Short mmCIF file of C-alpha atoms in Angstrom, two decimals:
data_model
loop_
_atom_site.label_atom_id
_atom_site.label_comp_id
_atom_site.label_asym_id
_atom_site.label_seq_id
_atom_site.Cartn_x
_atom_site.Cartn_y
_atom_site.Cartn_z
CA UNK F 1 0.81 44.29 59.50
CA UNK F 2 0.27 44.75 63.22
CA UNK F 3 1.27 48.02 65.00
CA UNK F 4 3.13 48.12 68.41
CA UNK F 5 0.94 49.08 71.26
CA UNK F 6 1.79 52.54 72.64
CA UNK F 7 3.66 52.71 76.02
CA UNK F 8 1.55 53.16 79.01
CA UNK F 9 1.34 56.52 80.74
CA UNK F 10 3.05 55.25 83.93
CA UNK F 11 6.00 53.96 81.98
CA UNK F 12 6.48 57.31 80.27
CA UNK F 13 6.48 59.12 83.62
CA UNK F 14 9.09 56.70 85.02
CA UNK F 15 11.36 57.22 82.06
CA UNK F 16 11.10 60.98 82.29
CA UNK F 17 11.95 60.89 86.02
CA UNK F 18 15.10 58.82 85.36
CA UNK F 19 16.32 61.21 82.73
CA UNK F 20 15.76 64.16 85.07
CA UNK F 21 17.77 62.49 87.88
CA UNK F 22 20.64 61.78 85.48
CA UNK F 23 20.68 65.46 84.42
CA UNK F 24 20.70 66.59 88.03
CA UNK F 25 23.60 64.24 88.84
CA UNK F 26 25.53 65.51 85.84
CA UNK F 27 25.11 69.12 86.97
CA UNK F 28 26.22 68.19 90.51
CA UNK F 29 29.36 66.57 89.13
CA UNK F 30 30.12 69.68 87.05
CA UNK F 31 29.63 71.91 90.12
CA UNK F 32 31.92 69.67 92.21
CA UNK F 33 34.62 69.74 89.52
CA UNK F 34 34.42 73.53 89.28
CA UNK F 35 34.73 73.91 93.07
CA UNK F 36 37.67 71.53 93.13
CA UNK F 37 39.41 73.51 90.42
CA UNK F 38 38.83 76.78 92.26
CA UNK F 39 40.16 75.28 95.50
CA UNK F 40 43.26 73.94 93.76
CA UNK F 41 43.86 77.31 92.12
CA UNK F 42 43.55 79.14 95.44
CA UNK F 43 45.89 76.68 97.12
CA UNK F 44 48.49 77.20 94.39
CA UNK F 45 48.13 80.96 94.70
CA UNK F 46 48.74 80.72 98.44
CA UNK F 47 51.89 78.73 97.74
CA UNK F 48 53.04 81.38 95.26
CA UNK F 49 52.31 84.15 97.75
CA UNK F 50 54.27 82.25 100.38
CA UNK F 51 57.15 81.82 97.96
CA UNK F 52 57.02 85.54 97.12
CA UNK F 53 57.09 86.43 100.81
CA UNK F 54 60.07 84.14 101.34
CA UNK F 55 61.85 85.75 98.37
CA UNK F 56 61.13 89.26 99.67
CA UNK F 57 62.37 88.33 103.14
CA UNK F 58 65.51 86.88 101.60
CA UNK F 59 66.11 90.07 99.58
CA UNK F 60 65.47 92.22 102.65
CA UNK F 61 68.01 90.14 104.56
CA UNK F 62 70.64 90.72 101.87
CA UNK F 63 69.90 94.45 101.81
CA UNK F 64 70.13 94.73 105.58
CA UNK F 65 73.46 92.93 105.57
CA UNK F 66 74.87 95.14 102.79
CA UNK F 67 73.64 98.32 104.50
CA UNK F 68 75.79 97.86 107.57
CA UNK F 69 76.53 100.92 109.69
CA UNK F 70 79.72 102.81 108.76
CA UNK F 71 82.61 101.82 111.04
CA UNK F 72 83.81 105.07 112.62
CA UNK F 73 86.94 103.30 113.89
CA UNK F 74 88.14 103.29 110.28
CA UNK F 75 88.88 107.03 110.46
CA UNK F 76 90.78 106.97 113.76
CA UNK F 77 94.22 108.55 113.34
CA UNK F 78 95.56 111.48 111.36
CA UNK F 79 94.14 113.15 108.25
CA UNK F 80 95.98 115.95 106.45
CA UNK F 81 95.38 118.79 103.99
CA UNK F 82 97.99 121.03 102.36
CA UNK F 83 97.45 124.16 100.29
CA UNK F 84 98.60 124.19 96.66
CA UNK F 85 101.51 126.53 97.44
CA UNK F 86 102.39 124.35 100.47
CA UNK F 87 102.37 127.38 102.77
CA UNK F 88 99.49 125.99 104.83
CA UNK F 89 98.89 122.57 106.32
CA UNK F 90 96.07 121.26 108.47
CA UNK F 91 95.93 117.92 110.30
CA UNK F 92 93.06 116.39 112.28
CA UNK F 93 93.87 113.51 114.62
CA UNK F 94 90.70 111.53 115.47
CA UNK F 95 91.48 110.15 118.92
CA UNK F 96 88.32 108.29 119.94
CA UNK F 97 84.58 107.82 119.52
CA UNK F 98 82.51 107.20 122.65
CA UNK F 99 78.78 106.54 122.30
CA UNK F 100 77.64 109.46 120.12
CA UNK F 101 80.65 111.68 120.88
CA UNK F 102 83.84 112.39 118.93
CA UNK F 103 87.16 113.56 120.40
CA UNK F 104 90.01 114.91 118.25
CA UNK F 105 92.69 117.56 117.95
CA UNK F 106 94.08 119.59 115.10
CA UNK F 107 97.39 121.10 114.06
CA UNK F 108 97.28 124.15 111.77
CA UNK F 109 100.46 125.40 110.10
CA UNK F 110 100.23 128.88 108.57
CA UNK F 111 102.53 130.96 106.36
CA UNK F 112 105.25 128.32 105.95
CA UNK F 113 105.35 127.68 109.67
CA UNK F 114 105.42 131.29 110.82
CA UNK F 115 102.40 130.37 112.92
CA UNK F 116 101.87 126.92 114.46
CA UNK F 117 98.40 126.46 115.89
CA UNK F 118 99.37 123.08 117.38
CA UNK F 119 100.07 121.10 120.52
CA UNK F 120 101.88 117.77 120.24
CA UNK F 121 100.97 116.47 123.68
CA UNK F 122 99.19 113.15 123.07
CA UNK F 123 96.68 113.91 125.83
CA UNK F 124 95.59 117.24 124.35
CA UNK F 125 92.14 117.45 122.74
CA UNK F 126 90.78 120.67 121.22
CA UNK F 127 87.87 119.25 119.15
CA UNK F 128 84.77 117.77 120.79
CA UNK F 129 81.36 117.10 119.35
CA UNK F 130 78.49 114.80 118.56
CA UNK F 131 77.95 112.19 115.86
CA UNK F 132 74.92 113.46 113.89
CA UNK F 133 74.88 110.33 111.76
CA UNK F 134 77.41 107.73 110.67
CA UNK F 135 79.21 110.18 108.35
CA UNK F 136 78.57 113.62 109.83
CA UNK F 137 79.78 115.29 113.04
CA UNK F 138 78.95 118.64 114.64
CA UNK F 139 81.91 119.82 116.73
CA UNK F 140 83.18 122.66 118.91
CA UNK F 141 86.86 123.61 118.89
CA UNK F 142 89.38 125.92 120.55
CA UNK F 143 92.65 127.07 119.02
CA UNK F 144 96.03 126.79 120.71
CA UNK F 145 96.17 130.60 120.73
CA UNK F 146 93.27 130.59 123.22
CA UNK F 147 90.51 131.31 120.70
CA UNK F 148 87.34 129.79 122.16
CA UNK F 149 84.04 128.24 121.10
CA UNK F 150 84.46 127.74 117.37
CA UNK F 151 81.98 125.48 115.58
CA UNK F 152 82.60 123.20 112.62
CA UNK F 153 81.05 120.45 110.58
CA UNK F 154 83.03 117.31 109.71
CA UNK F 155 81.73 115.05 106.94
CA UNK F 156 83.09 111.74 105.64
CA UNK F 157 82.69 111.97 101.86
CA UNK F 158 81.56 109.15 99.57
CA UNK F 159 85.16 108.68 98.38
CA UNK F 160 86.34 108.26 102.00
CA UNK F 161 87.92 111.64 102.56
CA UNK F 162 87.23 114.02 105.44
CA UNK F 163 85.68 117.42 104.79
CA UNK F 164 86.19 120.17 107.40
CA UNK F 165 84.06 123.33 107.35
CA UNK F 166 83.95 126.06 109.99
CA UNK F 167 80.36 127.14 110.63
CA UNK F 168 81.15 129.67 113.37
CA UNK F 169 84.64 131.13 113.87
CA UNK F 170 86.05 131.13 117.40
CA UNK F 171 86.65 134.39 119.22
CA UNK F 172 90.38 135.06 119.09
CA UNK F 173 93.46 134.04 117.10
CA UNK F 174 93.32 130.78 115.18
CA UNK F 175 94.80 129.34 111.94
CA UNK F 176 92.54 126.43 111.01
CA UNK F 177 91.31 126.80 107.39
CA UNK F 178 87.67 127.78 106.89
CA UNK F 179 87.10 124.77 104.64
CA UNK F 180 89.25 121.91 103.28
CA UNK F 181 89.24 118.22 102.36
CA UNK F 182 91.71 116.00 104.21
CA UNK F 183 93.28 112.71 103.18
CA UNK F 184 94.73 109.94 105.36
CA UNK F 185 98.13 110.91 106.74
CA UNK F 186 99.84 107.75 105.40
CA UNK F 187 99.10 108.89 101.84
CA UNK F 188 101.20 112.00 102.45
CA UNK F 189 104.32 110.43 103.87
CA UNK F 190 107.71 111.98 103.25
CA UNK F 191 109.11 110.74 99.96
CA UNK F 192 112.41 108.85 100.05
CA UNK F 193 113.83 111.06 97.31
CA UNK F 194 113.95 113.96 99.79
CA UNK F 195 116.55 112.33 102.01
CA UNK F 196 120.12 113.63 102.09
CA UNK F 197 122.61 110.83 101.52
CA UNK F 198 125.72 110.45 103.65
CA UNK F 199 128.54 111.39 103.91
CA UNK F 200 127.59 115.04 104.28
CA UNK F 201 130.09 117.88 104.41
CA UNK F 202 127.99 120.88 105.35
CA UNK F 203 130.38 123.30 103.65
CA UNK F 204 129.72 121.57 100.33
CA UNK F 205 126.01 121.94 100.95
CA UNK F 206 126.39 125.66 101.67
CA UNK F 207 128.47 126.27 98.55
CA UNK F 208 126.45 124.03 96.23
CA UNK F 209 125.76 125.63 92.82
CA UNK F 210 124.35 122.84 90.62
CA UNK F 211 121.57 120.27 91.13
CA UNK F 212 121.34 121.34 94.76
CA UNK F 213 117.69 120.42 95.21
CA UNK F 214 118.44 116.89 94.01
CA UNK F 215 121.63 116.43 96.05
CA UNK F 216 120.49 118.28 99.17
CA UNK F 217 116.67 118.22 99.20
CA UNK F 218 115.15 120.29 101.97
CA UNK F 219 111.87 120.89 103.77
CA UNK F 220 110.20 123.91 105.31
CA UNK F 221 108.42 124.04 108.66
CA UNK F 222 105.11 123.76 106.79
CA UNK F 223 106.27 120.50 105.19
CA UNK F 224 107.20 118.94 108.53
CA UNK F 225 105.19 120.73 111.25
CA UNK F 226 105.82 118.07 113.90
CA UNK F 227 109.58 118.30 113.44
CA UNK F 228 109.35 122.09 113.41
CA UNK F 229 107.42 122.05 116.68
CA UNK F 230 110.03 119.83 118.34
CA UNK F 231 112.82 122.08 117.04
CA UNK F 232 111.09 125.18 118.40
CA UNK F 233 110.80 123.58 121.82
CA UNK F 234 114.60 123.10 121.86
CA UNK F 235 115.68 126.61 120.81
CA UNK F 236 112.47 128.72 120.92
CA UNK F 237 113.13 129.64 117.28
CA UNK F 238 111.33 128.46 114.17
CA UNK F 239 113.53 126.46 111.77
CA UNK F 240 114.22 128.07 108.42
CA UNK F 241 115.22 124.81 106.70
CA UNK F 242 115.00 121.12 107.65
CA UNK F 243 117.14 118.34 106.13
CA UNK F 244 116.30 114.67 106.63
CA UNK F 245 119.37 112.42 106.73
CA UNK F 246 119.68 108.84 105.50
CA UNK F 247 120.37 106.95 108.75
CA UNK F 248 120.00 103.53 107.17
CA UNK F 249 117.39 101.15 108.58
CA UNK F 250 117.21 102.62 112.08
CA UNK F 251 113.69 102.95 113.50
CA UNK F 252 113.90 106.70 114.12
CA UNK F 253 114.42 109.78 111.95
CA UNK F 254 117.48 112.03 111.90
CA UNK F 255 117.16 115.69 110.94
CA UNK F 256 119.32 118.79 110.68
CA UNK F 257 117.30 121.89 111.50
CA UNK F 258 118.73 125.27 110.55
CA UNK F 259 117.85 128.56 112.25
CA UNK F 260 118.52 132.06 110.91
CA UNK F 261 118.68 135.38 112.71
CA UNK F 262 121.63 137.33 114.04
CA UNK F 263 123.51 134.06 113.55
CA UNK F 264 122.96 130.95 111.44
CA UNK F 265 123.03 127.70 113.38
CA UNK F 266 122.33 124.01 112.84
CA UNK F 267 121.06 121.46 115.35
CA UNK F 268 120.93 117.70 114.82
CA UNK F 269 117.87 115.95 116.26
CA UNK F 270 116.67 112.35 116.38
CA UNK F 271 112.91 111.77 116.52
CA UNK F 272 110.80 108.66 117.06
CA UNK F 273 106.99 108.56 117.05
CA UNK F 274 106.97 112.36 116.92
CA UNK F 275 108.97 112.60 120.16
CA UNK F 276 112.50 113.90 120.63
CA UNK F 277 115.14 111.28 121.44
CA UNK F 278 118.23 113.50 121.43
CA UNK F 279 119.68 116.73 120.05
CA UNK F 280 123.07 118.39 119.61
CA UNK F 281 124.13 121.82 118.35
CA UNK F 282 126.57 121.11 115.52
CA UNK F 283 126.96 124.32 113.47
CA UNK F 284 127.21 128.04 114.22
CA UNK F 285 128.19 131.09 112.21
CA UNK F 286 127.92 134.66 113.49
CA UNK F 287 129.64 136.39 110.61
CA UNK F 288 132.75 138.49 110.25
CA UNK F 289 132.77 139.42 113.94
CA UNK F 290 134.52 136.11 114.70
CA UNK F 291 137.76 134.75 113.31
CA UNK F 292 136.20 131.36 112.65
CA UNK F 293 132.91 129.54 112.49
CA UNK F 294 131.71 126.05 113.41
CA UNK F 295 130.68 123.50 110.76
CA UNK F 296 130.43 119.71 110.61
CA UNK F 297 130.85 116.50 108.61
CA UNK F 298 128.67 113.40 109.08
CA UNK F 299 129.83 110.05 107.65
CA UNK F 300 128.01 106.79 106.80
CA UNK F 301 128.69 105.43 110.32
CA UNK F 302 126.70 108.34 111.74
CA UNK F 303 129.82 109.87 113.24
CA UNK F 304 129.70 113.68 113.47
CA UNK F 305 132.89 115.71 113.40
CA UNK F 306 132.42 119.26 114.69
CA UNK F 307 134.90 121.44 112.81
CA UNK F 308 136.25 124.91 113.46
CA UNK F 309 137.02 126.75 110.19
CA UNK F 310 139.10 129.95 110.01
CA UNK F 311 137.51 132.62 107.80
CA UNK F 312 140.79 133.81 106.30
CA UNK F 313 143.01 130.75 106.11
CA UNK F 314 140.15 128.15 105.73
CA UNK F 315 142.12 125.98 108.14
CA UNK F 316 139.93 123.21 109.54
CA UNK F 317 140.27 121.85 113.05
CA UNK F 318 138.19 119.03 114.57
CA UNK F 319 136.79 120.19 117.91
CA UNK F 320 134.63 117.22 118.93
CA UNK F 321 133.37 113.93 117.55
CA UNK F 322 129.97 112.44 118.30
CA UNK F 323 128.21 109.28 117.20
CA UNK F 324 124.52 108.40 116.88
CA UNK F 325 123.91 104.97 118.38
CA UNK F 326 121.22 102.44 117.43
CA UNK F 327 118.82 103.92 120.01
CA UNK F 328 119.12 107.43 118.63
CA UNK F 329 121.32 108.77 121.43
CA UNK F 330 124.13 111.18 120.50
CA UNK F 331 127.30 110.06 122.29
CA UNK F 332 130.56 112.03 122.50
CA UNK F 333 133.50 109.82 121.51
CA UNK F 334 136.30 112.46 121.34
#
């Protein structure tokens, strides 16, 4: 048998060179694939980072919208506090905010109206200060008894109430509480069940012996400081008792204010927007020094009969008749 002749040396070298080139090409392809994969991965990561940034910006936008600045205009108007025994009442009327300044006035009622640290002139301001932040004010105040340069802190609480705290008392007489929490005035409106129904014979009210608080509900000066202030401006005396009358659907309020002293007297007043429309003295009793006293009857038509009553005989005589018209004026008709 014949053997194959061995390959020549040049052929072996050529074969080895080809194999080496193939190996080099294979390694280049692997390197290219690896680089491509890395590039693709980086590109995807950049996209993810971009998406994350977009998401964060979107969240920040939502947060910034939800964290809007507190609207100070929402507290404009009157806020009121009353002590548990109802002997003290304190009202702050926020009048305006201008730039970083606050302007307001207060009304402090003390000892059931024995002291009224108030002024009901709409133009009067006795609280001025700066807005520290959206829910905190630093203010200076004067009382209406000429106490000067008091300092206080006003804070809007998280449950939307107003906290008042005196940080430095003014020099002089004043009746603002040292600290209290006030609620919006509209939440403390007079309840309808404290209105006296008509007709009203005042002698029956005076001689009432059963269920009197239900039939003839009454207020003190502390309950209605604005009405008390108006009444004091008429007579210079503080009312002892105030009755609110049912005048139907008229757009003003009708009150009987009673004063006590050497004599007991009653005055009828009509009030609208905390301003006096009209008034009339309707009852007067000095005591046994006179033969008679003056009382009154008011019917559903808002007609008021002024009556003279003899102490001994109880004889009743109509002296005058008045009527309250739709504008709140008190007109004499007889």
